[in-house]
Every structure is written in C-alpha cells, then in structure tokens.
CSV table of C-alpha atoms and ligand atoms in Angstrom, one decimal:
chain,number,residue,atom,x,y,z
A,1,UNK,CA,0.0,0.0,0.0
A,2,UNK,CA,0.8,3.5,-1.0
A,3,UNK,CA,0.5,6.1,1.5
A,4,UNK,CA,0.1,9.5,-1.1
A,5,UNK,CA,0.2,12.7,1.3
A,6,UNK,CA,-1.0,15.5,-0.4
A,7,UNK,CA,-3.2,13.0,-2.4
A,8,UNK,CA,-5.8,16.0,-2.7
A,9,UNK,CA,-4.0,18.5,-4.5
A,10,UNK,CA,-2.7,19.4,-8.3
A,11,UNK,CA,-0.4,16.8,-9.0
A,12,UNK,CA,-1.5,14.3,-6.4
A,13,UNK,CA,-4.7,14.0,-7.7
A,14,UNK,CA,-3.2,13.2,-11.0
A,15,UNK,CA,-0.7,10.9,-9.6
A,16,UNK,CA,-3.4,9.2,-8.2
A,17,UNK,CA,-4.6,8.1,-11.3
A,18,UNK,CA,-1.7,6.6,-12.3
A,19,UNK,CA,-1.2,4.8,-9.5
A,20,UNK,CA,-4.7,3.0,-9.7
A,21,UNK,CA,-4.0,2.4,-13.9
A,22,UNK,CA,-0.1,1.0,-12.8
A,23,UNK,CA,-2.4,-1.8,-10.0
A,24,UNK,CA,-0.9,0.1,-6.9
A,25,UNK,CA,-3.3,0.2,-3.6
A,26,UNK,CA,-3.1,3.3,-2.2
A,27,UNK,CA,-4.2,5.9,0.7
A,28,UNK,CA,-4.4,9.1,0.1
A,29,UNK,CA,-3.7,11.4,2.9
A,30,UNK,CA,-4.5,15.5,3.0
A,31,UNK,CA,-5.8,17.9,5.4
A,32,UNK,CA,-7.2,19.8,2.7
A,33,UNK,CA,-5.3,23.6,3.1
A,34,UNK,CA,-5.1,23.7,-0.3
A,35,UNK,CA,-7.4,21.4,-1.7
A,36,UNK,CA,-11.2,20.2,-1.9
A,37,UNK,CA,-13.0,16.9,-1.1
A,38,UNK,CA,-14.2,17.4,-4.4
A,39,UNK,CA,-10.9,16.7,-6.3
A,40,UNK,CA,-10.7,13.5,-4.3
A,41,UNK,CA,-14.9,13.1,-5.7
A,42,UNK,CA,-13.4,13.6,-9.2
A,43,UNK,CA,-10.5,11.3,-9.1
A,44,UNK,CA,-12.8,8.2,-7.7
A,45,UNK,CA,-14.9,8.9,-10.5
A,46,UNK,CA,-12.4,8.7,-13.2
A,47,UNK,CA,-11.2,5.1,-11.5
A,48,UNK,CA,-14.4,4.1,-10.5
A,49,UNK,CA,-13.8,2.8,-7.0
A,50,UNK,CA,-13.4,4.3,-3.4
A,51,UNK,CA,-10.3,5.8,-2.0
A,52,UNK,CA,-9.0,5.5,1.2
A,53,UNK,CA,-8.9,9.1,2.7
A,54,UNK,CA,-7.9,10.3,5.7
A,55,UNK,CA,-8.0,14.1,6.6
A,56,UNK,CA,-4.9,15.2,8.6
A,57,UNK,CA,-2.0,17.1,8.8
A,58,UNK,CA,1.3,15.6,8.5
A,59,UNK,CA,2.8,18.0,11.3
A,60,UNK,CA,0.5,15.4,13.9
A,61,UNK,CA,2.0,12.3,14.6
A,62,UNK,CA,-1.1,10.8,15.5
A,63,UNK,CA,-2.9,11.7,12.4
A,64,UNK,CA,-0.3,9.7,10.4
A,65,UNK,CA,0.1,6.8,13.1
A,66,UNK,CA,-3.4,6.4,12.6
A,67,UNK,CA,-3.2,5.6,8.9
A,68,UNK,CA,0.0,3.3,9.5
A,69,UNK,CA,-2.4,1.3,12.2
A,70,UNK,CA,-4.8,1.1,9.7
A,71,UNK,CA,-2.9,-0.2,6.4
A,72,UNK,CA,0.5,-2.0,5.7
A,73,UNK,CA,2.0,1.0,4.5
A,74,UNK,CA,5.1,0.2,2.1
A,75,UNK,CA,6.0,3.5,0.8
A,76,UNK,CA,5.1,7.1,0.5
A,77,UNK,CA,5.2,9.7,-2.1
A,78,UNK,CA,5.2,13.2,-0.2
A,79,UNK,CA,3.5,15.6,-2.0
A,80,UNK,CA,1.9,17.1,1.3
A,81,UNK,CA,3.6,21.2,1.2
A,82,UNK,CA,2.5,24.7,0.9
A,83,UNK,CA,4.4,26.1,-2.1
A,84,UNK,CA,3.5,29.9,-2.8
A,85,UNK,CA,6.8,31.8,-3.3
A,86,UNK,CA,5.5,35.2,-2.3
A,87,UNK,CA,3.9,34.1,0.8
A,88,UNK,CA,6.7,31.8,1.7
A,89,UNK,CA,8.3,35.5,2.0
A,90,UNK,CA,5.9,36.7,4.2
A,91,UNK,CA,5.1,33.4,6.6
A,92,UNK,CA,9.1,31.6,6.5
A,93,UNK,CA,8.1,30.2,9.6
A,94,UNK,CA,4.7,28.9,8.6
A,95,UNK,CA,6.4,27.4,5.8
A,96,UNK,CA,9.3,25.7,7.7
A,97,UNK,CA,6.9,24.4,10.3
A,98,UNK,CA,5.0,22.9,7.4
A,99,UNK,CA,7.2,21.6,4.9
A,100,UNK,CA,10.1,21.0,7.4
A,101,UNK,CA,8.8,19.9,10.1
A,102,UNK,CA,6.3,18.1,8.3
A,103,UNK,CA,8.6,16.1,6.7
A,104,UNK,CA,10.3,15.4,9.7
A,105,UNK,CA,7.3,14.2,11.9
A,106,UNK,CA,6.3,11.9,8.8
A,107,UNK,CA,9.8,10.4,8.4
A,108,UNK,CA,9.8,9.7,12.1
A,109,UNK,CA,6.3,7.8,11.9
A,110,UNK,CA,7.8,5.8,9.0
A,111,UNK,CA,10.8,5.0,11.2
A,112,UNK,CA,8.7,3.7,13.8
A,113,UNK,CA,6.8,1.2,10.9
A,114,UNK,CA,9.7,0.2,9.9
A,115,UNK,CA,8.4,1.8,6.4
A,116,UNK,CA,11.7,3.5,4.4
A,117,UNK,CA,10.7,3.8,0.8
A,118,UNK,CA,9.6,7.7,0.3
A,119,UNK,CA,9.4,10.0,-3.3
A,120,UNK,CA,9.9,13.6,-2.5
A,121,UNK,CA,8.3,16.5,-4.5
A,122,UNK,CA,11.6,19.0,-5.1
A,123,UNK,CA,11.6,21.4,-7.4
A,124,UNK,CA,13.8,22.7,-9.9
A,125,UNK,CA,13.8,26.0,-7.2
A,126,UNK,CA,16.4,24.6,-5.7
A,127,UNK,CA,19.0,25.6,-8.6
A,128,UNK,CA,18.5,28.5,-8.0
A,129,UNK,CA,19.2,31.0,-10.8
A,130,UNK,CA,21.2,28.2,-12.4
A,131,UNK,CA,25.4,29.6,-14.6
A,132,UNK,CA,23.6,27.6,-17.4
A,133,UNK,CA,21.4,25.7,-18.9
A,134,UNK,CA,20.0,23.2,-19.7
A,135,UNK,CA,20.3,22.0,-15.8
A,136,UNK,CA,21.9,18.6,-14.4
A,137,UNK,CA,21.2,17.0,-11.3
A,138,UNK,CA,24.8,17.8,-10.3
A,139,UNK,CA,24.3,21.8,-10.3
A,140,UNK,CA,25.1,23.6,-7.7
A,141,UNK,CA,22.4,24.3,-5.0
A,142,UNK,CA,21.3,27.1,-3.6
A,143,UNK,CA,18.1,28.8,-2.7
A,144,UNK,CA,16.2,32.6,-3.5
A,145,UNK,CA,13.4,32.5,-1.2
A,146,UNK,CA,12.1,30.5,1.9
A,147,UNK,CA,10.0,28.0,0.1
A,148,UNK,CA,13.0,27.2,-2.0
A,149,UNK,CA,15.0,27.0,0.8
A,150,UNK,CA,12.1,24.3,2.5
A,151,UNK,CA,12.9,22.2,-0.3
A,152,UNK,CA,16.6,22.4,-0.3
A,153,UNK,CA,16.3,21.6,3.6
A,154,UNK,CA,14.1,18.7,3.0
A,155,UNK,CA,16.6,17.1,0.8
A,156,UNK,CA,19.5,17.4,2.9
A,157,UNK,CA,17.4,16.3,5.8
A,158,UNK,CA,16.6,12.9,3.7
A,159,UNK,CA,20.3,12.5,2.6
A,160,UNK,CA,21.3,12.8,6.2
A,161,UNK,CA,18.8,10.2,6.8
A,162,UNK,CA,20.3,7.8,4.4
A,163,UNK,CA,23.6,8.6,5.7
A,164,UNK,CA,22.6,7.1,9.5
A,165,UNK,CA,20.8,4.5,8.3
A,166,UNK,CA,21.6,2.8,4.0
A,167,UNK,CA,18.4,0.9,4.5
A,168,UNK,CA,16.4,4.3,3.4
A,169,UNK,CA,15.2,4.0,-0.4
A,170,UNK,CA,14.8,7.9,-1.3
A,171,UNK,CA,14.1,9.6,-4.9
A,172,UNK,CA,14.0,13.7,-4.8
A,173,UNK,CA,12.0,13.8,-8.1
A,174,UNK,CA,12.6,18.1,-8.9
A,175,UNK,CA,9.6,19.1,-11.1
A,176,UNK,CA,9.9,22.2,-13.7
A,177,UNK,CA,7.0,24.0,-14.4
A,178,UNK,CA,3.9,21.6,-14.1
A,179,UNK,CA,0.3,22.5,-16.3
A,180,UNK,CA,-2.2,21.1,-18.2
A,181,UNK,CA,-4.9,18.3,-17.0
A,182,UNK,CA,-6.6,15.1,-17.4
A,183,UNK,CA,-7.9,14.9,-20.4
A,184,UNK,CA,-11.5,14.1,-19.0
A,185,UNK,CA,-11.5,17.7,-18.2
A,186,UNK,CA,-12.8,16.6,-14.7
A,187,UNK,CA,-9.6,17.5,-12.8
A,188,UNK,CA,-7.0,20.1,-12.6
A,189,UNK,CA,-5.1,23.5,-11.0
A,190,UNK,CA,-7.4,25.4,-9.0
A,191,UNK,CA,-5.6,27.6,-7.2
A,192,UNK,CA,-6.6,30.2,-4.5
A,193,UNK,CA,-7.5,33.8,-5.7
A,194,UNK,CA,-5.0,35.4,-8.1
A,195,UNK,CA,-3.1,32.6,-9.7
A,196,UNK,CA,0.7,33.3,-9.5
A,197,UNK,CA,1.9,30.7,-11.9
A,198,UNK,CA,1.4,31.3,-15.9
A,199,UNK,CA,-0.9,28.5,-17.2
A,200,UNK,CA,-3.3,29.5,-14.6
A,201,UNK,CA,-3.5,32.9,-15.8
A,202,UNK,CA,-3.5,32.6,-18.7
A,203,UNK,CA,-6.8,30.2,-18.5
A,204,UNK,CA,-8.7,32.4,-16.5
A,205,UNK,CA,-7.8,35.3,-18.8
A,206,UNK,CA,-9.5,32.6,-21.5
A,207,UNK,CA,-12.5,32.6,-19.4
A,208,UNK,CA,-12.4,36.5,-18.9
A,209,UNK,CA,-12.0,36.2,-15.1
A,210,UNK,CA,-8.6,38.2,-15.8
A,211,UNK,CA,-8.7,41.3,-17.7
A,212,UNK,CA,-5.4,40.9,-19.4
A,213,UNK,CA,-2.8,39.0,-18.3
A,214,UNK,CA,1.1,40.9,-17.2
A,215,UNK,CA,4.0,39.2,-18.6
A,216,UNK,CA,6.8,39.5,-16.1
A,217,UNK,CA,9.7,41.6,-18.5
A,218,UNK,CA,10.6,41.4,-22.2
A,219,UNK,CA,14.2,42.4,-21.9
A,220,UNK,CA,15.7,39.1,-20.7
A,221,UNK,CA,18.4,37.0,-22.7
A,222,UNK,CA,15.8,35.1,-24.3
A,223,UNK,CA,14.5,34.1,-28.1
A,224,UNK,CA,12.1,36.9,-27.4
A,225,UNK,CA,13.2,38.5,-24.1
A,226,UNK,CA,10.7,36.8,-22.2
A,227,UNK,CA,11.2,34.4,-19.5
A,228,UNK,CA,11.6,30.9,-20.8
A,229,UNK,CA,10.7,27.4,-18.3
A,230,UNK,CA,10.5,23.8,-19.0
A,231,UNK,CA,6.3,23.2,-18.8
A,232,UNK,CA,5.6,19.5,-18.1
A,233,UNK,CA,2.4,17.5,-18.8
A,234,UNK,CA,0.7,16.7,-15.0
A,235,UNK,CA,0.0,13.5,-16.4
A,236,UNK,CA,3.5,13.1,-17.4
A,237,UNK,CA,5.3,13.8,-13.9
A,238,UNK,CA,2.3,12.1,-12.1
A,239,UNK,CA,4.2,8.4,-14.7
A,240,UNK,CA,7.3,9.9,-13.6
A,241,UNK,CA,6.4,9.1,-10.0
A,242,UNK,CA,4.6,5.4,-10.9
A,243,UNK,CA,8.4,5.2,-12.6
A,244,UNK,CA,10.1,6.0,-8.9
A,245,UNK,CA,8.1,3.1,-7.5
A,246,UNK,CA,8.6,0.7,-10.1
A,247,UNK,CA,12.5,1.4,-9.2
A,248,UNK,CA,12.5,2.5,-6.1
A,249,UNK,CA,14.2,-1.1,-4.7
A,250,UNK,CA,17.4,-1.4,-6.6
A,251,UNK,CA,18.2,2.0,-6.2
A,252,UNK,CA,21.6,3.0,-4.1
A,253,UNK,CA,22.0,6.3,-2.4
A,254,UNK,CA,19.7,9.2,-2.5
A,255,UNK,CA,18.5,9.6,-6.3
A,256,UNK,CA,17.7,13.0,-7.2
A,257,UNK,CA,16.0,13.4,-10.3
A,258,UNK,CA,15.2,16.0,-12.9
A,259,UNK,CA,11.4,15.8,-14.4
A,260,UNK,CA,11.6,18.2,-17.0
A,261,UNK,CA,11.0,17.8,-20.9
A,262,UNK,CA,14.1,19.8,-21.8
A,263,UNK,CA,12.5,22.2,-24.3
A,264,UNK,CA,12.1,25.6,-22.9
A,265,UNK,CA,9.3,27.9,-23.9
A,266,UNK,CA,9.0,32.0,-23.2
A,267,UNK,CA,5.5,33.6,-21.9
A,268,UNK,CA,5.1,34.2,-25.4
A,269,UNK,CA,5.1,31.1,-26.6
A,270,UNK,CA,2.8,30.0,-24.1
A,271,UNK,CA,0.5,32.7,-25.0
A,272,UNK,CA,0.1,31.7,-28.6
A,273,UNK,CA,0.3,28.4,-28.0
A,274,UNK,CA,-2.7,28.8,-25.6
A,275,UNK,CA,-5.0,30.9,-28.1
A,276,UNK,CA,-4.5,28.5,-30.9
A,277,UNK,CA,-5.4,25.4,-28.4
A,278,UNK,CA,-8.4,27.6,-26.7
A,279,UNK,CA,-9.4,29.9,-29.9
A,280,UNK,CA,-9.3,32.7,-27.6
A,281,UNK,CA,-7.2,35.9,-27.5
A,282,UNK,CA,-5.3,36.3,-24.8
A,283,UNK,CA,-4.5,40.1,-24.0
A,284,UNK,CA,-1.7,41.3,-22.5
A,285,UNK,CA,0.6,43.9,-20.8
A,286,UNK,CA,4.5,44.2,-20.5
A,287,UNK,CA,5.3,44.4,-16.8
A,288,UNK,CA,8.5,44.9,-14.9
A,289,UNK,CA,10.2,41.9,-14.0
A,290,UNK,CA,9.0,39.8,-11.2
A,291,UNK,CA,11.6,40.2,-8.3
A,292,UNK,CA,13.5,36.7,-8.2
A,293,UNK,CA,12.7,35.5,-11.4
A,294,UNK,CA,15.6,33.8,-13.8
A,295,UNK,CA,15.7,34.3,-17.9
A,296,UNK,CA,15.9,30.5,-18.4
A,297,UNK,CA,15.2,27.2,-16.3
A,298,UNK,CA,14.9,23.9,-18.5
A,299,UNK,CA,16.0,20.7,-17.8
A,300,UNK,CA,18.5,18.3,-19.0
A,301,UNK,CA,16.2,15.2,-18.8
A,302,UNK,CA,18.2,12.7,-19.5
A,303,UNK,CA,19.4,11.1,-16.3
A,304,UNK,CA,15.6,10.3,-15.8
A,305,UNK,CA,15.6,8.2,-18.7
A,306,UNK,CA,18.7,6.6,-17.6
A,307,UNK,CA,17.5,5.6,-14.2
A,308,UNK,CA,13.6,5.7,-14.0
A,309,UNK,CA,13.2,4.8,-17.7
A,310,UNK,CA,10.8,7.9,-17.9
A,311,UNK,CA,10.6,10.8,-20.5
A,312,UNK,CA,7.5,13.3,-20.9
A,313,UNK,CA,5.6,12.3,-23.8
A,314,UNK,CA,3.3,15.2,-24.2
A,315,UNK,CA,4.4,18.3,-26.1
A,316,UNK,CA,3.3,22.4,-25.4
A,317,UNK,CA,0.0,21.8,-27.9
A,318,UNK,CA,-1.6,18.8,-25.6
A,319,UNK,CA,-0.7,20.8,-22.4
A,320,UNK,CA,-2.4,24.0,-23.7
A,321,UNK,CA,-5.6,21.4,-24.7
A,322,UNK,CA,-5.5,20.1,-21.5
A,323,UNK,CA,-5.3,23.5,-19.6
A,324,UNK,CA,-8.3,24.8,-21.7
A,325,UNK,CA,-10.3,21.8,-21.4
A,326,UNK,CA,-10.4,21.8,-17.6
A,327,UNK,CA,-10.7,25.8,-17.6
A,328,UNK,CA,-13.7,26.2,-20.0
A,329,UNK,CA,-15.7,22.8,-18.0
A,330,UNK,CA,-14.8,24.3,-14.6
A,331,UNK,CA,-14.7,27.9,-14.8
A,332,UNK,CA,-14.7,28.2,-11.0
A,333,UNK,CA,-12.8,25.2,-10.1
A,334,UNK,CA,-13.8,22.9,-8.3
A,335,UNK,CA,-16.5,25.4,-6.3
A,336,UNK,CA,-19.6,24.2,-6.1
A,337,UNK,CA,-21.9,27.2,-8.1
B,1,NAD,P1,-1.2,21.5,-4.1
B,1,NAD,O1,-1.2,22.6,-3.1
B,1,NAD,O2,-2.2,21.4,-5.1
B,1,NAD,O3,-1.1,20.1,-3.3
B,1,NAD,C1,-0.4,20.0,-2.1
B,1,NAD,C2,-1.4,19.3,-1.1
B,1,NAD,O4,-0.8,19.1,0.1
B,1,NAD,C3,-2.7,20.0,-0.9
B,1,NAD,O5,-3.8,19.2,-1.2
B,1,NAD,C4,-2.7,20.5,0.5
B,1,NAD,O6,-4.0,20.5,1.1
B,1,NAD,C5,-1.8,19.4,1.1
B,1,NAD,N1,-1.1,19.8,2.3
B,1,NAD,C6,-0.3,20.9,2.5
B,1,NAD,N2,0.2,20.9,3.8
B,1,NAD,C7,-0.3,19.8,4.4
B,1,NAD,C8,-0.1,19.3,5.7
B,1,NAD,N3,0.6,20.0,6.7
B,1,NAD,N4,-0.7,18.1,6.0
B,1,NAD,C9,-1.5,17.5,5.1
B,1,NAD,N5,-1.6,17.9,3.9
B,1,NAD,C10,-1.1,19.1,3.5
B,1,NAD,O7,0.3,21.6,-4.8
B,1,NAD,P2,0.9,20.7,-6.0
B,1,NAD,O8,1.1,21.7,-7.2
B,1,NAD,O9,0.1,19.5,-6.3
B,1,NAD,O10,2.3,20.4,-5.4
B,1,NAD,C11,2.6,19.2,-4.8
B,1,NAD,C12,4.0,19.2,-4.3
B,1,NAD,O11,4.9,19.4,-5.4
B,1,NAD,C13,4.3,20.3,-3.3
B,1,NAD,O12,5.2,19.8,-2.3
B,1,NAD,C14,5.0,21.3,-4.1
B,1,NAD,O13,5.9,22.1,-3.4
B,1,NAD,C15,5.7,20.5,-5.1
B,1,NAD,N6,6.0,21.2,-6.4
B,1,NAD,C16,5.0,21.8,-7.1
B,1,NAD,C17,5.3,22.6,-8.2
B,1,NAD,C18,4.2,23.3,-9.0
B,1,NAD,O14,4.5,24.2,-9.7
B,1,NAD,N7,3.0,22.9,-8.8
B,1,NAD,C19,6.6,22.6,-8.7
B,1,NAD,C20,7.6,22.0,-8.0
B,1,NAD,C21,7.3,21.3,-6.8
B,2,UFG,N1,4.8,35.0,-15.7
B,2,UFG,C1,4.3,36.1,-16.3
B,2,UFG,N2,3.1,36.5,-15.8
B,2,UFG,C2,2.4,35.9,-14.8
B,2,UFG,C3,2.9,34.7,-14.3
B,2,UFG,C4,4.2,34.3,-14.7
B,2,UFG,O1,4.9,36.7,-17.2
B,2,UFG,O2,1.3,36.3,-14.5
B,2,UFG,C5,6.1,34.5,-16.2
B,2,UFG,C6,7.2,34.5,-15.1
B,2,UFG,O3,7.8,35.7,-15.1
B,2,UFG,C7,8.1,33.3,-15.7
B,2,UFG,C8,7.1,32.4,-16.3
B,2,UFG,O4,5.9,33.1,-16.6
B,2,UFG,O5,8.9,33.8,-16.6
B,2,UFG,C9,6.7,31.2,-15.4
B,2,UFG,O6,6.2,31.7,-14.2
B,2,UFG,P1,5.5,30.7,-13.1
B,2,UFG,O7,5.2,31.6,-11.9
B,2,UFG,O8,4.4,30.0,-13.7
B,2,UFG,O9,6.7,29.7,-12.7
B,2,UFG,P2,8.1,29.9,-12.1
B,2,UFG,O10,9.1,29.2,-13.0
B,2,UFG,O11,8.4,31.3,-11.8
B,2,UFG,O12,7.9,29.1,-10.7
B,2,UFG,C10,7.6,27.8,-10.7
B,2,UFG,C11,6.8,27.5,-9.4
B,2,UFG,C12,7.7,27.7,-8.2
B,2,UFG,C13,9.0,26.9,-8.3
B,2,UFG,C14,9.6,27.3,-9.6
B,2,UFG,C15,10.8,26.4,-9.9
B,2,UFG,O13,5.7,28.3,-9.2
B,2,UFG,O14,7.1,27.2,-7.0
B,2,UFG,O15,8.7,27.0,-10.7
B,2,UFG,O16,10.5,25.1,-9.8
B,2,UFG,F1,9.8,27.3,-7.3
C-alpha cells in the first residue's frame, strides 16, 4: 500500500490516477489547506472505486500513526507542502513548520513502521538562478526564497537520513514547471485567488476572469526577451512518480531526479500556443520583471531516462488542450456554483 500525502491536490490527484492504472493500492492522505473533497470526488470517478482518505496534517504524529495502524503502508510519495513563493516570503516560519517539520514528523512515523521507501516533491527552485542551462542534477544548490530553501532543507534532511541509516530507499523527483490536465476535463489546478503561476493565468484570462494578463519583463536574454521554463504535462510527472516506484528497490544512495521535458518555452510562446489550443485571445501587458525570477530554467532530462526509464511524452499543444479543457468545463474550479 501506497500512503500518497498531499493526495488531494494538483499533481497528487493526477498521480493518483496513475497509480490505480499501474495496479498500486493506495491511501491518500491531505488535510485539505489547499485542496477540496471534491478533487478526491473527481478522481474516484475517473477510477471508479473508493479511496481511502484520511484528513490530517502531517505535522501530527497521531494523524499519520493512525493511517500506519490502519494499512501496511510500504512507501510514501510526499507531496503534502504549501508552495507559494511570495507568501513563503511573508510566513518563513509557517512554511518551515509545514514543509520541514512536516517532513520530519512523517519520516519519524515511518521510522517507527519500519516503512523507508519515500518520493519527494523537489523542485527545480532549488538551482536557484542556475550559470547555465539546460540543468543537471549535479548543479550547484542554492536557494532565492524561503520556500526554495524548505525544499533544499528537506533534501538534505533525507540525505542525512540515508547517511545514519543505508536501508532508506529515497528519490527527490525536482519538477519544472507543471500545467495542463486530465484529459477528462474533470480535474485540474485550482488555485486560491489570483493565480501566480502562468498557465493558470492565462486560462482564467481565456474565461475572462482576468482582464489581461502581465507578462513578467521582455528584456531578458531570451529568443524573445521573455522568461523561458520547461512546462511539463501533469499526467507526465504524475508516470514519472509510478516510474520511482517501479525502481525504487534497486536503487543506491539518494537519487535526485530531474522531471523536465528539456525544451524551454517564453511567456510568449505559451501565449500563442494557448490561443490556438483555446481559440481565444489572450491580451496582455508588459510588466516589470517579477523580483526573483531567472531568464531560463529547463531541464537536461536525460538522467531520468537513464535511471527511472521515464521521458515526458506530451508536447506544449496537448498541455495547452488540457489547460483549456479543464478551464472552460470548470470555470470556478472545483467550487460548487
Ligand atoms: P497543491 O497545493 O495542489 O497540493 C499539495 C497538497 O498538500 C494540498 O492538497 C494540501 O492540502 C496538502 N497539504 C499541505 N500541507 C499539508 C499538511 N501539513 N498536512 C497534510 N496535507 C497538507 O500543490 P501541487 O502543485 O500539487 O504540489 C505538490 C508538491 O509538489 C508540493 O510539495 C509542491 O511544493 C511540489 N512542487 C510543485 C510545483 C508546482 O509548480 N505545482 C513545482 C515543484 C514542486
Ligand atoms: N509569468 C508572467 N506573468 C504571470 C505569471 C508568470 O509573465 O502572471 C512568467 C514568469 O515571469 C516566468 C514564467 O511566466 O517567466 C513562469 O512563471 P511561473 O510563476 O508559472 O513559474 P516559475 O518558474 O516562476 O515558478 C515555478 C513554481 C515555483 C517553483 C519554480 C521552480 O511556481 O514554485 O517554478 O520550480 F519554485
């Protein structure tokens, strides 16, 4: 059994999925800060059978003992983590009690159940503004912000882990930019209030909830002198993670992973790329910069192929669909109107 913290949310949901199609049992676990029982509705009508679901935080020990009482748990893939940049700025501590000592409570329950097989969400954050690019796993480190810096933590924390004790099996799979949906159009990002991220954006400026959207500086050293990023298919990173499983076992030391496609595309490629995959324009302002952001960030993907077997499949037209899809059937999310 699969215990799947975070199981509620964006890419958990879609992981989900994947899971049930690969023939793993799983458990989803959430307390629902940034997520809706109706995603986890959604999902079990997709797959057609009940999940598992238990509401509570990972910060409680008892929450999580509860779950390991309940089921044979085998492994986890932690998705469970606040991950807004700007309020990261504003709330550190909120967010290294969270993600930090989140972790650490839920590595000290599996300790105790003898359970030692975990996937991390990372994130390609913690390259910070990388010398060059595309970007290996064997970059240096380094953070820009506290949420970043929650990330970077939580890796050394699990290498330090393996260090004490080689019995650990640990993969940091470190997403690039994640959008698009399942293409049933019944799940997908719904994020709180003003999206920050892109795709987001740029949907709701599809459905006219957003005026125009603000692209973030046209004077970097880019094709077009907007910001370029390595968008990734949901539904590919959520195989990436049935991959981690699949390998988990023969792996040796702490395996960090790049899940990127390796092509990078600017704002304004995403832009038209949206409009011909929704048949809407999508208007739009030159804004400063956004403090923190790097020109480029795009992934050399290769060492995932090498060791998981996985590359993304789906290309910047199907993520666009997707996006669109699950934007125009659920204008407000997953809020009940
Ligand atoms: P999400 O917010 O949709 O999902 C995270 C889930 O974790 C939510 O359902 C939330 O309710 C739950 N959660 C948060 N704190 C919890 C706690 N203390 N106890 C129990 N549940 C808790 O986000 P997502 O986009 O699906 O991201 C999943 C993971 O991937 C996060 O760790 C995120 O940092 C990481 N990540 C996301 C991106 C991205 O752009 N979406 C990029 C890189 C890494
Ligand atoms: N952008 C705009 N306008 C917007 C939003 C974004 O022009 O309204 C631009 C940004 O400047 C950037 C690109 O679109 O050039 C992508 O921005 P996102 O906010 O979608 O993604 P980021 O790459 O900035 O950040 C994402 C996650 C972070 C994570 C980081 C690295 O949101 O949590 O990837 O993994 F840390």
């Amino acid at each position: 059994m699969v215990l799947v913290t975070g199981g509620a949310g964006y890419i958990g949901s879609h992981t989900c999925i994947s899971l049930h199609e690969a023939g793993f049992d799983f458990v989803i676990f959430d307390n629902l800060c940034n997520s809706s029982q109706e995603s986890l509705a959604r999902v079990e009508k997709i797959i057609g059978k009940k999940i598992p679901f238990y509401r509570g935080d990972i910060r409680n020990k008892q929450d999580l003992q509860n779950v390991f009482d309940t089921h044979k748990i085998d492994s986890v893939i932690h998705f469970a983590g606040l991950k807004a940049v700007g309020e990261s700025v504003e709330q550190p501590l909120h967010y290294y009690d969270n993600n930090v000592n989140g972790t650490l409570v839920l590595c000290q329950v599996m300790q105790e159940y003898n359970c030692k097989k975990i996937v991390f969400s990372s994130s390609a954050t913690v390259y910070g503004d990388p010398h060059t690019t595309p970007i290996k796993e064997d970059f240096p480190l380094s953070a820009t912000n506290p949420y970043g810096r929650t990330k970077l933590f939580i890796e050394e924390i699990l290498r330090d882990l393996y260090i004490c004790d080689n019995e650990w099996k640990i993969i940091l799979l470190r997403y690039f930019n994640p959008v698009g949906a399942h293409k049933s159009g019944l799940i997908g990002e719904d994020p709180n209030g003003i999206p920050n991220n892109l795709m987001p954006f740029i949907s709701q400026t599809a459905v006219q909830k957003r005026e125009f959207l603000n692209i973030f500086g046209d004077d970097y050293d880019t094709h077009d002198g907007t910001g370029v990023r390595d968008y990734i298919h949901v539904v590919d990173l959520a195989q990436g993670h049935v991959k981690a499983l699949h390998n988990i076992d023969k792996i040796q030391n702490v395996l960090s992973v790049n899940l990127g496609t390796g092509n990078g595309y600017s704002v304004l490629d995403m832009v038209r790329a949206f409009e011909k995959a929704s048949n809407k324009k999508i208007p739009y302002k030159i804004a400063p910069r956004r403090t923190g952001d790097v020109a480029k960030c795009f992934a050399d993907p290769s060492y995932a192929f090498e060791v998981l077997g996985w590359r993304a499949e789906k290309g910047i037209d199907e993520m666009c669909e997707d996006s669109w899809r699950w934007q125009s059937q659920n204008p407000n999310g997953y809020s009940r109107d």
